[in-house]
Amino acid sequence: MRPLDKVTFGHKHKLSLKYPSSWWGAKWREALPSGNGKIGAAVYGGVYEETILLTHEELWRGSQTPELPDVSDKLPEVRALLLAGDAPKANRIMADALEERGYKPKMAWPLPLADFKVIMPSPHGFKAYGRELNMETGEVTVSWRDGATRYERALFVSRPDDWIVYEIRADGPDPIHAQLYMELHDPKDIRRAATLPEKAELRSEGEYLFYAAENDDRSDFGAVARVIPQGGTIESDNGKLKVDGARSVLVIVQPFVRDERAAAWERGRRALAQATPSYAELLGPHAREHGRLFGAVTMELGAESYERSNEELLLDAYQGEASLEMTEKMWAYGRYLLVSSSRDGGQPCHLYGLWCGEYEGMWAFNMSNENIQMIYWQALSGNMPELLLAMFDYFDRLIGDFRTNAKRLYGCRGIYIPAPTSPDSGLLKHKAPHIIHWTGAAGWIAQHYYDYYLYTGDMQFLRERALPFLRETALFYEDFFILDDNGYYVSCPSNSPENAPANYIPGPGQKPLTETAVNSTMDFAIAKEVLTHLVEGAELADVYSDEIGKWKEMLKRIPPYRINEDGAVSEWMRPDYKDNYHHRHQSHIYPVFPGTEVTRENDPELFEAFVTAAKKRLVIGLKEQTGWSLAHMSNHYARMGEGDLALECLDLLSRTCVINNFYTFHNDWRSMGIGVDAHWAPFQIDANMGWSAAVQEMLLFSLNGTIRILPALPSKWRKGKVGPLLARGAVEVRIEWDQDAGTVLAELLSLHRSQSVSLQFARPIEAAEGGTAEGNYIRSVQLEAGVPVRLKVTLAHQTTA
């Protein structure tokens, strides 16, 4: 058994808290999460009564999936009304048609598997309490002192074994007395009332606990636990196990889903009987695999120490700025959450990650009009490309449903992906007009497919997965777009995700007259990207040669972006739709971020119009923002080279939508004046991931053959180092900087091939060691596969802001 030390708050990759979960009626939201990409555990931290929420990525319920009616016959009527200027009348035609034809689907939602409970007496009252998450190993610990004895509970979810491993330890004169059992997740610990699973059953026998309940598809789910005390006694008592007089207690839990309980219990018992009864020996293989992913990139921003608890860091942030310590830990936490809730062969990470403690979680699904994309933005530059494979598997698996959507909604070939989906079905299930009429999800998801190829150089993936998915998306556009009198495409019906033109909003806080429009800027930005990638990728892979010409002709028919009277790129290309800056989505910025079409170098005037559009959202629409939208803003300001604005967005996020375990929420529920007003704040971790992505955007941006070093470095980040970040072209990049000295050291490693790379810096280069000058801001470097190359530059002086 490891020695127990006093509670410390001193490691840069540890989140430390001085309070247990305390949110009345939803304590699961403040629990500390652990996961292996498939199985989740969230530790509340109670001393006397501990609760550990157990979850499984395959456990969902509530789905209703009737046959999707064919309402494509309504499309001509919708288009005629829209093109005649009567958007309000066109708005609900397709939604009403689905209703009239009896379509009553229901989205699935994640189902909590169980609560694992530990009851331990506290005869003297606790002191020196703390709970901690070690992001390097995925361990959650809770520790306190009771009298002269120090107690600690530690947990991790094993990546190689698919087990939850838990140990209770005592260091002092008093032993462990504990009662352990499993039960349905507490219905008092949820926000929204729901029907509970039926036929819950608890059993105990020897050193084993057995638990099961029935899902709505009549299959069983549950778990088997083996409880192994060191010293003392163990006794079975009516579905519970009592341990008395032990010095430590090891618990190993094996969950199951979609099974028959008796058979699953017996398999679990046999498997756990073979388990090594040593916490340390079980931790080792897991820590190596988890640590390989989590530690694939490291970062230092020059924080003076890492000694403060989360609560102290938040109090500091409330004064106006997140500390360097909090900024680093939030970046690391976004990595940790993605590693812990996503892995190859499993389900993609959704808005609740692996840790949904609701029976009907609000928005607890895969949302493709912003959120799942944001969740995975960090994966490629963060050197974790394998985590994206779960997302690709998910969308490939549902492609038949996506083809059905395209055919029965719009009479088109190819695929249409609804904004919300869940693992059981890819059919349209949300019938709101702004969901039905947004056709960009497939194209936005396709960006991740193509970027995976660009970052990894995996030609087989390009040929066999990325290009077929892009082609399906382009087939839809080929049938869906119509031509105007000038030979340009018209996207009709169209939606700019969840926003409405200002001239169709009667007044502040009032419902728009229509959610449906024509020619949203995002529609064509995504279509242009899809077609461009298809042409480029097909030529590289030497496939689809008979279609490349068609795609090139389609590109010529995409209309140019429109700049409005404010000098900003408009959210809709038609002038009869007025821009509404009071909104959280920033969809029309797509060509700059997350796309790469428009840069300051290739079109300075248009680029500045996008910058103006972005700043309108922050200056005019701050009250309408959310946690995830502030994270999105930070990313696009980073892409624009506005490092201080990008950091300001994270500062705003840190004092509005971050709670004590550093989870991010949709909105601030405390009426503090930043972001949308709502009496309840849905939990969603996309902003956690968006924070990590934004930090990486500030430090590195790449196109094939071009790498921008520190493109949006905030003035506050005086010294630091990061790496190896991954750049397009499959190049690993390590960077170290000192703004006061004006020096930047970069090390590059081409993983697979020899190539020439241009390194761009944000300020003129005064001196350089390595590379060849290509102007005042650029050094070209020749890379050989597998051979690291170092470059040191001194940049022109810049005064501190």
PDB file of N, CA, C and O in Angstrom, residues 682-748:
ATOM      1  N   PRO A 682     -27.508  24.056 -18.328  1.00  0.00           N
ATOM      2  CA  PRO A 682     -27.186  22.693 -18.756  1.00  0.00           C
ATOM      3  C   PRO A 682     -25.683  22.446 -18.762  1.00  0.00           C
ATOM      4  O   PRO A 682     -24.902  23.287 -19.198  1.00  0.00           O
ATOM      5  N   PHE A 683     -25.319  21.297 -18.259  1.00  0.00           N
ATOM      6  CA  PHE A 683     -23.919  20.867 -18.246  1.00  0.00           C
ATOM      7  C   PHE A 683     -23.535  20.403 -19.636  1.00  0.00           C
ATOM      8  O   PHE A 683     -24.243  19.612 -20.254  1.00  0.00           O
ATOM      9  N   GLN A 684     -22.443  20.929 -20.174  1.00  0.00           N
ATOM     10  CA  GLN A 684     -21.922  20.436 -21.445  1.00  0.00           C
ATOM     11  C   GLN A 684     -20.447  20.807 -21.527  1.00  0.00           C
ATOM     12  O   GLN A 684     -20.056  21.930 -21.235  1.00  0.00           O
ATOM     13  N   ILE A 685     -19.648  19.838 -21.949  1.00  0.00           N
ATOM     14  CA  ILE A 685     -18.200  20.010 -21.850  1.00  0.00           C
ATOM     15  C   ILE A 685     -17.566  20.426 -23.172  1.00  0.00           C
ATOM     16  O   ILE A 685     -16.337  20.424 -23.288  1.00  0.00           O
ATOM     17  N   ASP A 686     -18.368  20.851 -24.146  1.00  0.00           N
ATOM     18  CA  ASP A 686     -17.773  21.297 -25.402  1.00  0.00           C
ATOM     19  C   ASP A 686     -16.872  22.512 -25.191  1.00  0.00           C
ATOM     20  O   ASP A 686     -15.838  22.649 -25.839  1.00  0.00           O
ATOM     21  N   ALA A 687     -17.248  23.403 -24.259  1.00  0.00           N
ATOM     22  CA  ALA A 687     -16.396  24.570 -24.007  1.00  0.00           C
ATOM     23  C   ALA A 687     -15.084  24.181 -23.351  1.00  0.00           C
ATOM     24  O   ALA A 687     -14.066  24.847 -23.553  1.00  0.00           O
ATOM     25  N   ASN A 688     -15.089  23.106 -22.541  1.00  0.00           N
ATOM     26  CA  ASN A 688     -13.817  22.592 -22.036  1.00  0.00           C
ATOM     27  C   ASN A 688     -12.884  22.254 -23.191  1.00  0.00           C
ATOM     28  O   ASN A 688     -11.700  22.617 -23.195  1.00  0.00           O
ATOM     29  N   MET A 689     -13.440  21.541 -24.188  1.00  0.00           N
ATOM     30  CA  MET A 689     -12.614  21.139 -25.329  1.00  0.00           C
ATOM     31  C   MET A 689     -12.249  22.358 -26.184  1.00  0.00           C
ATOM     32  O   MET A 689     -11.134  22.461 -26.710  1.00  0.00           O
ATOM     33  N   GLY A 690     -13.204  23.294 -26.312  1.00  0.00           N
ATOM     34  CA  GLY A 690     -12.937  24.494 -27.088  1.00  0.00           C
ATOM     35  C   GLY A 690     -11.835  25.341 -26.483  1.00  0.00           C
ATOM     36  O   GLY A 690     -11.064  25.985 -27.203  1.00  0.00           O
ATOM     37  N   TRP A 691     -11.750  25.358 -25.151  1.00  0.00           N
ATOM     38  CA  TRP A 691     -10.661  26.074 -24.469  1.00  0.00           C
ATOM     39  C   TRP A 691      -9.314  25.490 -24.898  1.00  0.00           C
ATOM     40  O   TRP A 691      -8.393  26.230 -25.273  1.00  0.00           O
ATOM     41  N   SER A 692      -9.198  24.163 -24.855  1.00  0.00           N
ATOM     42  CA  SER A 692      -7.940  23.517 -25.239  1.00  0.00           C
ATOM     43  C   SER A 692      -7.589  23.825 -26.687  1.00  0.00           C
ATOM     44  O   SER A 692      -6.426  24.112 -27.013  1.00  0.00           O
ATOM     45  N   ALA A 693      -8.588  23.771 -27.553  1.00  0.00           N
ATOM     46  CA  ALA A 693      -8.340  24.054 -28.966  1.00  0.00           C
ATOM     47  C   ALA A 693      -7.884  25.495 -29.167  1.00  0.00           C
ATOM     48  O   ALA A 693      -6.980  25.767 -29.973  1.00  0.00           O
ATOM     49  N   ALA A 694      -8.498  26.440 -28.441  1.00  0.00           N
ATOM     50  CA  ALA A 694      -8.148  27.845 -28.605  1.00  0.00           C
ATOM     51  C   ALA A 694      -6.708  28.118 -28.187  1.00  0.00           C
ATOM     52  O   ALA A 694      -5.979  28.867 -28.850  1.00  0.00           O
ATOM     53  N   VAL A 695      -6.282  27.518 -27.091  1.00  0.00           N
ATOM     54  CA  VAL A 695      -4.895  27.682 -26.656  1.00  0.00           C
ATOM     55  C   VAL A 695      -3.945  27.192 -27.741  1.00  0.00           C
ATOM     56  O   VAL A 695      -2.936  27.843 -28.068  1.00  0.00           O
ATOM     57  N   GLN A 696      -4.257  26.054 -28.343  1.00  0.00           N
ATOM     58  CA  GLN A 696      -3.405  25.517 -29.404  1.00  0.00           C
ATOM     59  C   GLN A 696      -3.447  26.399 -30.650  1.00  0.00           C
ATOM     60  O   GLN A 696      -2.418  26.567 -31.327  1.00  0.00           O
ATOM     61  N   GLU A 697      -4.602  26.991 -30.959  1.00  0.00           N
ATOM     62  CA  GLU A 697      -4.695  27.915 -32.093  1.00  0.00           C
ATOM     63  C   GLU A 697      -3.818  29.143 -31.885  1.00  0.00           C
ATOM     64  O   GLU A 697      -3.262  29.682 -32.835  1.00  0.00           O
ATOM     65  N   MET A 698      -3.696  29.600 -30.642  1.00  0.00           N
ATOM     66  CA  MET A 698      -2.862  30.762 -30.370  1.00  0.00           C
ATOM     67  C   MET A 698      -1.389  30.455 -30.606  1.00  0.00           C
ATOM     68  O   MET A 698      -0.604  31.344 -30.917  1.00  0.00           O
ATOM     69  N   LEU A 699      -1.025  29.182 -30.460  1.00  0.00           N
ATOM     70  CA  LEU A 699       0.384  28.805 -30.499  1.00  0.00           C
ATOM     71  C   LEU A 699       0.840  28.250 -31.838  1.00  0.00           C
ATOM     72  O   LEU A 699       2.039  28.284 -32.149  1.00  0.00           O
ATOM     73  N   LEU A 700      -0.083  27.754 -32.647  1.00  0.00           N
ATOM     74  CA  LEU A 700       0.307  27.131 -33.919  1.00  0.00           C
ATOM     75  C   LEU A 700      -0.865  27.127 -34.882  1.00  0.00           C
ATOM     76  O   LEU A 700      -2.000  26.849 -34.489  1.00  0.00           O
ATOM     77  N   PHE A 701      -0.576  27.447 -36.132  1.00  0.00           N
ATOM     78  CA  PHE A 701      -1.548  27.253 -37.210  1.00  0.00           C
ATOM     79  C   PHE A 701      -0.784  26.710 -38.406  1.00  0.00           C
ATOM     80  O   PHE A 701       0.369  27.080 -38.650  1.00  0.00           O
ATOM     81  N   SER A 702      -1.430  25.840 -39.161  1.00  0.00           N
ATOM     82  CA  SER A 702      -0.721  25.233 -40.278  1.00  0.00           C
ATOM     83  C   SER A 702      -1.630  25.028 -41.472  1.00  0.00           C
ATOM     84  O   SER A 702      -2.832  24.810 -41.344  1.00  0.00           O
ATOM     85  N   LEU A 703      -1.043  25.131 -42.628  1.00  0.00           N
ATOM     86  CA  LEU A 703      -1.585  24.640 -43.890  1.00  0.00           C
ATOM     87  C   LEU A 703      -0.497  23.736 -44.465  1.00  0.00           C
ATOM     88  O   LEU A 703       0.651  23.771 -44.004  1.00  0.00           O
ATOM     89  N   ASN A 704      -0.821  22.949 -45.452  1.00  0.00           N
ATOM     90  CA  ASN A 704       0.225  22.113 -46.039  1.00  0.00           C
ATOM     91  C   ASN A 704       1.351  22.999 -46.574  1.00  0.00           C
ATOM     92  O   ASN A 704       1.128  23.842 -47.436  1.00  0.00           O
ATOM     93  N   GLY A 705       2.531  22.812 -46.020  1.00  0.00           N
ATOM     94  CA  GLY A 705       3.682  23.567 -46.478  1.00  0.00           C
ATOM     95  C   GLY A 705       3.912  24.879 -45.750  1.00  0.00           C
ATOM     96  O   GLY A 705       4.938  25.527 -45.953  1.00  0.00           O
ATOM     97  N   THR A 706       2.981  25.297 -44.896  1.00  0.00           N
ATOM     98  CA  THR A 706       3.122  26.552 -44.156  1.00  0.00           C
ATOM     99  C   THR A 706       2.760  26.320 -42.698  1.00  0.00           C
ATOM    100  O   THR A 706       1.715  25.741 -42.398  1.00  0.00           O
ATOM    101  N   ILE A 707       3.621  26.755 -41.813  1.00  0.00           N
ATOM    102  CA  ILE A 707       3.357  26.655 -40.376  1.00  0.00           C
ATOM    103  C   ILE A 707       3.570  28.026 -39.759  1.00  0.00           C
ATOM    104  O   ILE A 707       4.647  28.629 -39.901  1.00  0.00           O
ATOM    105  N   ARG A 708       2.539  28.528 -39.100  1.00  0.00           N
ATOM    106  CA  ARG A 708       2.659  29.798 -38.388  1.00  0.00           C
ATOM    107  C   ARG A 708       3.034  29.502 -36.937  1.00  0.00           C
ATOM    108  O   ARG A 708       2.308  28.803 -36.239  1.00  0.00           O
ATOM    109  N   ILE A 709       4.142  30.060 -36.512  1.00  0.00           N
ATOM    110  CA  ILE A 709       4.642  29.866 -35.161  1.00  0.00           C
ATOM    111  C   ILE A 709       4.147  31.013 -34.276  1.00  0.00           C
ATOM    112  O   ILE A 709       4.362  32.183 -34.599  1.00  0.00           O
ATOM    113  N   LEU A 710       3.467  30.687 -33.204  1.00  0.00           N
ATOM    114  CA  LEU A 710       2.917  31.672 -32.256  1.00  0.00           C
ATOM    115  C   LEU A 710       2.112  32.757 -32.987  1.00  0.00           C
ATOM    116  O   LEU A 710       2.371  33.950 -32.836  1.00  0.00           O
ATOM    117  N   PRO A 711       1.104  32.356 -33.776  1.00  0.00           N
ATOM    118  CA  PRO A 711       0.379  33.331 -34.599  1.00  0.00           C
ATOM    119  C   PRO A 711      -0.481  34.306 -33.813  1.00  0.00           C
ATOM    120  O   PRO A 711      -0.825  35.377 -34.324  1.00  0.00           O
ATOM    121  N   ALA A 712      -0.848  33.951 -32.568  1.00  0.00           N
ATOM    122  CA  ALA A 712      -1.727  34.832 -31.785  1.00  0.00           C
ATOM    123  C   ALA A 712      -1.314  34.759 -30.316  1.00  0.00           C
ATOM    124  O   ALA A 712      -2.140  34.536 -29.434  1.00  0.00           O
ATOM    125  N   LEU A 713      -0.040  34.977 -30.063  1.00  0.00           N
ATOM    126  CA  LEU A 713       0.476  34.853 -28.702  1.00  0.00           C
ATOM    127  C   LEU A 713      -0.002  36.030 -27.856  1.00  0.00           C
ATOM    128  O   LEU A 713       0.321  37.180 -28.159  1.00  0.00           O
ATOM    129  N   PRO A 714      -0.768  35.778 -26.790  1.00  0.00           N
ATOM    130  CA  PRO A 714      -1.226  36.886 -25.939  1.00  0.00           C
ATOM    131  C   PRO A 714      -0.043  37.574 -25.262  1.00  0.00           C
ATOM    132  O   PRO A 714       0.971  36.945 -24.932  1.00  0.00           O
ATOM    133  N   SER A 715      -0.166  38.875 -25.048  1.00  0.00           N
ATOM    134  CA  SER A 715       0.918  39.620 -24.417  1.00  0.00           C
ATOM    135  C   SER A 715       1.195  39.126 -23.007  1.00  0.00           C
ATOM    136  O   SER A 715       2.313  39.242 -22.504  1.00  0.00           O
ATOM    137  N   LYS A 716       0.196  38.530 -22.365  1.00  0.00           N
ATOM    138  CA  LYS A 716       0.357  38.040 -20.994  1.00  0.00           C
ATOM    139  C   LYS A 716       1.252  36.803 -20.916  1.00  0.00           C
ATOM    140  O   LYS A 716       1.866  36.540 -19.878  1.00  0.00           O
ATOM    141  N   TRP A 717       1.343  36.047 -21.976  1.00  0.00           N
ATOM    142  CA  TRP A 717       2.135  34.812 -21.963  1.00  0.00           C
ATOM    143  C   TRP A 717       3.581  35.162 -22.330  1.00  0.00           C
ATOM    144  O   TRP A 717       4.019  34.950 -23.459  1.00  0.00           O
ATOM    145  N   ARG A 718       4.341  35.687 -21.366  1.00  0.00           N
ATOM    146  CA  ARG A 718       5.668  36.217 -21.654  1.00  0.00           C
ATOM    147  C   ARG A 718       6.663  35.130 -22.039  1.00  0.00           C
ATOM    148  O   ARG A 718       7.477  35.312 -22.951  1.00  0.00           O
ATOM    149  N   LYS A 719       6.644  34.032 -21.322  1.00  0.00           N
ATOM    150  CA  LYS A 719       7.555  32.922 -21.609  1.00  0.00           C
ATOM    151  C   LYS A 719       6.763  31.625 -21.605  1.00  0.00           C
ATOM    152  O   LYS A 719       5.768  31.508 -20.897  1.00  0.00           O
ATOM    153  N   GLY A 720       7.238  30.658 -22.357  1.00  0.00           N
ATOM    154  CA  GLY A 720       6.564  29.361 -22.335  1.00  0.00           C
ATOM    155  C   GLY A 720       7.163  28.387 -23.314  1.00  0.00           C
ATOM    156  O   GLY A 720       8.080  28.706 -24.077  1.00  0.00           O
ATOM    157  N   LYS A 721       6.620  27.185 -23.266  1.00  0.00           N
ATOM    158  CA  LYS A 721       7.012  26.171 -24.234  1.00  0.00           C
ATOM    159  C   LYS A 721       5.874  25.179 -24.393  1.00  0.00           C
ATOM    160  O   LYS A 721       5.075  24.973 -23.470  1.00  0.00           O
ATOM    161  N   VAL A 722       5.801  24.568 -25.566  1.00  0.00           N
ATOM    162  CA  VAL A 722       4.728  23.641 -25.883  1.00  0.00           C
ATOM    163  C   VAL A 722       5.227  22.649 -26.924  1.00  0.00           C
ATOM    164  O   VAL A 722       6.090  22.954 -27.731  1.00  0.00           O
ATOM    165  N   GLY A 723       4.663  21.447 -26.873  1.00  0.00           N
ATOM    166  CA  GLY A 723       4.968  20.503 -27.931  1.00  0.00           C
ATOM    167  C   GLY A 723       4.950  19.056 -27.461  1.00  0.00           C
ATOM    168  O   GLY A 723       4.849  18.782 -26.275  1.00  0.00           O
ATOM    169  N   PRO A 724       5.021  18.114 -28.418  1.00  0.00           N
ATOM    170  CA  PRO A 724       4.975  18.413 -29.846  1.00  0.00           C
ATOM    171  C   PRO A 724       3.536  18.552 -30.346  1.00  0.00           C
ATOM    172  O   PRO A 724       2.767  17.583 -30.308  1.00  0.00           O
ATOM    173  N   LEU A 725       3.157  19.768 -30.769  1.00  0.00           N
ATOM    174  CA  LEU A 725       1.905  19.948 -31.489  1.00  0.00           C
ATOM    175  C   LEU A 725       2.038  19.320 -32.871  1.00  0.00           C
ATOM    176  O   LEU A 725       3.141  19.187 -33.405  1.00  0.00           O
ATOM    177  N   LEU A 726       0.903  18.952 -33.446  1.00  0.00           N
ATOM    178  CA  LEU A 726       0.918  18.337 -34.775  1.00  0.00           C
ATOM    179  C   LEU A 726       0.418  19.350 -35.794  1.00  0.00           C
ATOM    180  O   LEU A 726      -0.603  20.022 -35.565  1.00  0.00           O
ATOM    181  N   ALA A 727       1.141  19.484 -36.894  1.00  0.00           N
ATOM    182  CA  ALA A 727       0.768  20.404 -37.968  1.00  0.00           C
ATOM    183  C   ALA A 727       0.353  19.624 -39.200  1.00  0.00           C
ATOM    184  O   ALA A 727       0.710  18.454 -39.375  1.00  0.00           O
ATOM    185  N   ARG A 728      -0.433  20.275 -40.042  1.00  0.00           N
ATOM    186  CA  ARG A 728      -0.768  19.672 -41.327  1.00  0.00           C
ATOM    187  C   ARG A 728       0.525  19.360 -42.078  1.00  0.00           C
ATOM    188  O   ARG A 728       1.473  20.129 -42.039  1.00  0.00           O
ATOM    189  N   GLY A 729       0.495  18.223 -42.774  1.00  0.00           N
ATOM    190  CA  GLY A 729       1.712  17.715 -43.382  1.00  0.00           C
ATOM    191  C   GLY A 729       2.386  16.671 -42.526  1.00  0.00           C
ATOM    192  O   GLY A 729       3.460  16.186 -42.863  1.00  0.00           O
ATOM    193  N   ALA A 730       1.758  16.323 -41.383  1.00  0.00           N
ATOM    194  CA  ALA A 730       2.303  15.329 -40.444  1.00  0.00           C
ATOM    195  C   ALA A 730       3.667  15.768 -39.938  1.00  0.00           C
ATOM    196  O   ALA A 730       4.661  15.024 -40.023  1.00  0.00           O
ATOM    197  N   VAL A 731       3.695  16.999 -39.395  1.00  0.00           N
ATOM    198  CA  VAL A 731       4.925  17.558 -38.826  1.00  0.00           C
ATOM    199  C   VAL A 731       4.683  17.837 -37.349  1.00  0.00           C
ATOM    200  O   VAL A 731       3.725  18.533 -36.987  1.00  0.00           O
ATOM    201  N   GLU A 732       5.540  17.291 -36.502  1.00  0.00           N
ATOM    202  CA  GLU A 732       5.490  17.622 -35.088  1.00  0.00           C
ATOM    203  C   GLU A 732       6.314  18.877 -34.834  1.00  0.00           C
ATOM    204  O   GLU A 732       7.417  19.030 -35.380  1.00  0.00           O
ATOM    205  N   VAL A 733       5.765  19.765 -33.984  1.00  0.00           N
ATOM    206  CA  VAL A 733       6.399  21.069 -33.752  1.00  0.00           C
ATOM    207  C   VAL A 733       6.507  21.326 -32.259  1.00  0.00           C
ATOM    208  O   VAL A 733       5.506  21.277 -31.535  1.00  0.00           O
ATOM    209  N   ARG A 734       7.716  21.596 -31.808  1.00  0.00           N
ATOM    210  CA  ARG A 734       7.959  22.052 -30.435  1.00  0.00           C
ATOM    211  C   ARG A 734       8.378  23.516 -30.481  1.00  0.00           C
ATOM    212  O   ARG A 734       9.176  23.906 -31.342  1.00  0.00           O
ATOM    213  N   ILE A 735       7.857  24.307 -29.552  1.00  0.00           N
ATOM    214  CA  ILE A 735       8.128  25.746 -29.557  1.00  0.00           C
ATOM    215  C   ILE A 735       8.481  26.194 -28.145  1.00  0.00           C
ATOM    216  O   ILE A 735       7.839  25.789 -27.176  1.00  0.00           O
ATOM    217  N   GLU A 736       9.480  27.047 -28.046  1.00  0.00           N
ATOM    218  CA  GLU A 736       9.822  27.703 -26.794  1.00  0.00           C
ATOM    219  C   GLU A 736      10.012  29.187 -27.090  1.00  0.00           C
ATOM    220  O   GLU A 736      10.659  29.539 -28.087  1.00  0.00           O
ATOM    221  N   TRP A 737       9.458  30.057 -26.243  1.00  0.00           N
ATOM    222  CA  TRP A 737       9.522  31.482 -26.534  1.00  0.00           C
ATOM    223  C   TRP A 737       9.816  32.295 -25.280  1.00  0.00           C
ATOM    224  O   TRP A 737       9.551  31.873 -24.164  1.00  0.00           O
ATOM    225  N   ASP A 738      10.355  33.487 -25.531  1.00  0.00           N
ATOM    226  CA  ASP A 738      10.599  34.482 -24.488  1.00  0.00           C
ATOM    227  C   ASP A 738      10.312  35.847 -25.103  1.00  0.00           C
ATOM    228  O   ASP A 738      11.113  36.365 -25.890  1.00  0.00           O
ATOM    229  N   GLN A 739       9.152  36.411 -24.777  1.00  0.00           N
ATOM    230  CA  GLN A 739       8.759  37.674 -25.406  1.00  0.00           C
ATOM    231  C   GLN A 739       9.675  38.814 -24.989  1.00  0.00           C
ATOM    232  O   GLN A 739       9.912  39.741 -25.769  1.00  0.00           O
ATOM    233  N   ASP A 740      10.164  38.791 -23.771  1.00  0.00           N
ATOM    234  CA  ASP A 740      11.024  39.879 -23.321  1.00  0.00           C
ATOM    235  C   ASP A 740      12.355  39.875 -24.066  1.00  0.00           C
ATOM    236  O   ASP A 740      12.889  40.934 -24.429  1.00  0.00           O
ATOM    237  N   ALA A 741      12.886  38.691 -24.307  1.00  0.00           N
ATOM    238  CA  ALA A 741      14.129  38.591 -25.074  1.00  0.00           C
ATOM    239  C   ALA A 741      13.881  38.613 -26.576  1.00  0.00           C
ATOM    240  O   ALA A 741      14.816  38.816 -27.361  1.00  0.00           O
ATOM    241  N   GLY A 742      12.641  38.400 -26.985  1.00  0.00           N
ATOM    242  CA  GLY A 742      12.302  38.379 -28.409  1.00  0.00           C
ATOM    243  C   GLY A 742      12.727  37.121 -29.124  1.00  0.00           C
ATOM    244  O   GLY A 742      12.812  37.100 -30.354  1.00  0.00           O
ATOM    245  N   THR A 743      12.968  36.027 -28.388  1.00  0.00           N
ATOM    246  CA  THR A 743      13.481  34.811 -29.010  1.00  0.00           C
ATOM    247  C   THR A 743      12.404  33.735 -29.123  1.00  0.00           C
ATOM    248  O   THR A 743      11.520  33.608 -28.262  1.00  0.00           O
ATOM    249  N   VAL A 744      12.505  32.972 -30.181  1.00  0.00           N
ATOM    250  CA  VAL A 744      11.640  31.814 -30.407  1.00  0.00           C
ATOM    251  C   VAL A 744      12.524  30.662 -30.885  1.00  0.00           C
ATOM    252  O   VAL A 744      13.317  30.819 -31.822  1.00  0.00           O
ATOM    253  N   LEU A 745      12.391  29.529 -30.223  1.00  0.00           N
ATOM    254  CA  LEU A 745      13.090  28.313 -30.626  1.00  0.00           C
ATOM    255  C   LEU A 745      12.056  27.311 -31.097  1.00  0.00           C
ATOM    256  O   LEU A 745      11.107  27.009 -30.374  1.00  0.00           O
ATOM    257  N   ALA A 746      12.208  26.824 -32.312  1.00  0.00           N
ATOM    258  CA  ALA A 746      11.278  25.832 -32.864  1.00  0.00           C
ATOM    259  C   ALA A 746      12.053  24.591 -33.282  1.00  0.00           C
ATOM    260  O   ALA A 746      13.146  24.681 -33.855  1.00  0.00           O
ATOM    261  N   GLU A 747      11.456  23.438 -32.984  1.00  0.00           N
ATOM    262  CA  GLU A 747      12.002  22.160 -33.442  1.00  0.00           C
ATOM    263  C   GLU A 747      10.923  21.445 -34.227  1.00  0.00           C
ATOM    264  O   GLU A 747       9.803  21.288 -33.740  1.00  0.00           O
ATOM    265  N   LEU A 748      11.261  21.006 -35.432  1.00  0.00           N
ATOM    266  CA  LEU A 748      10.295  20.371 -36.317  1.00  0.00           C
ATOM    267  C   LEU A 748      10.742  18.957 -36.659  1.00  0.00           C
ATOM    268  O   LEU A 748      11.936  18.696 -36.837  1.00  0.00           O
TER     269      LEU A 748
END
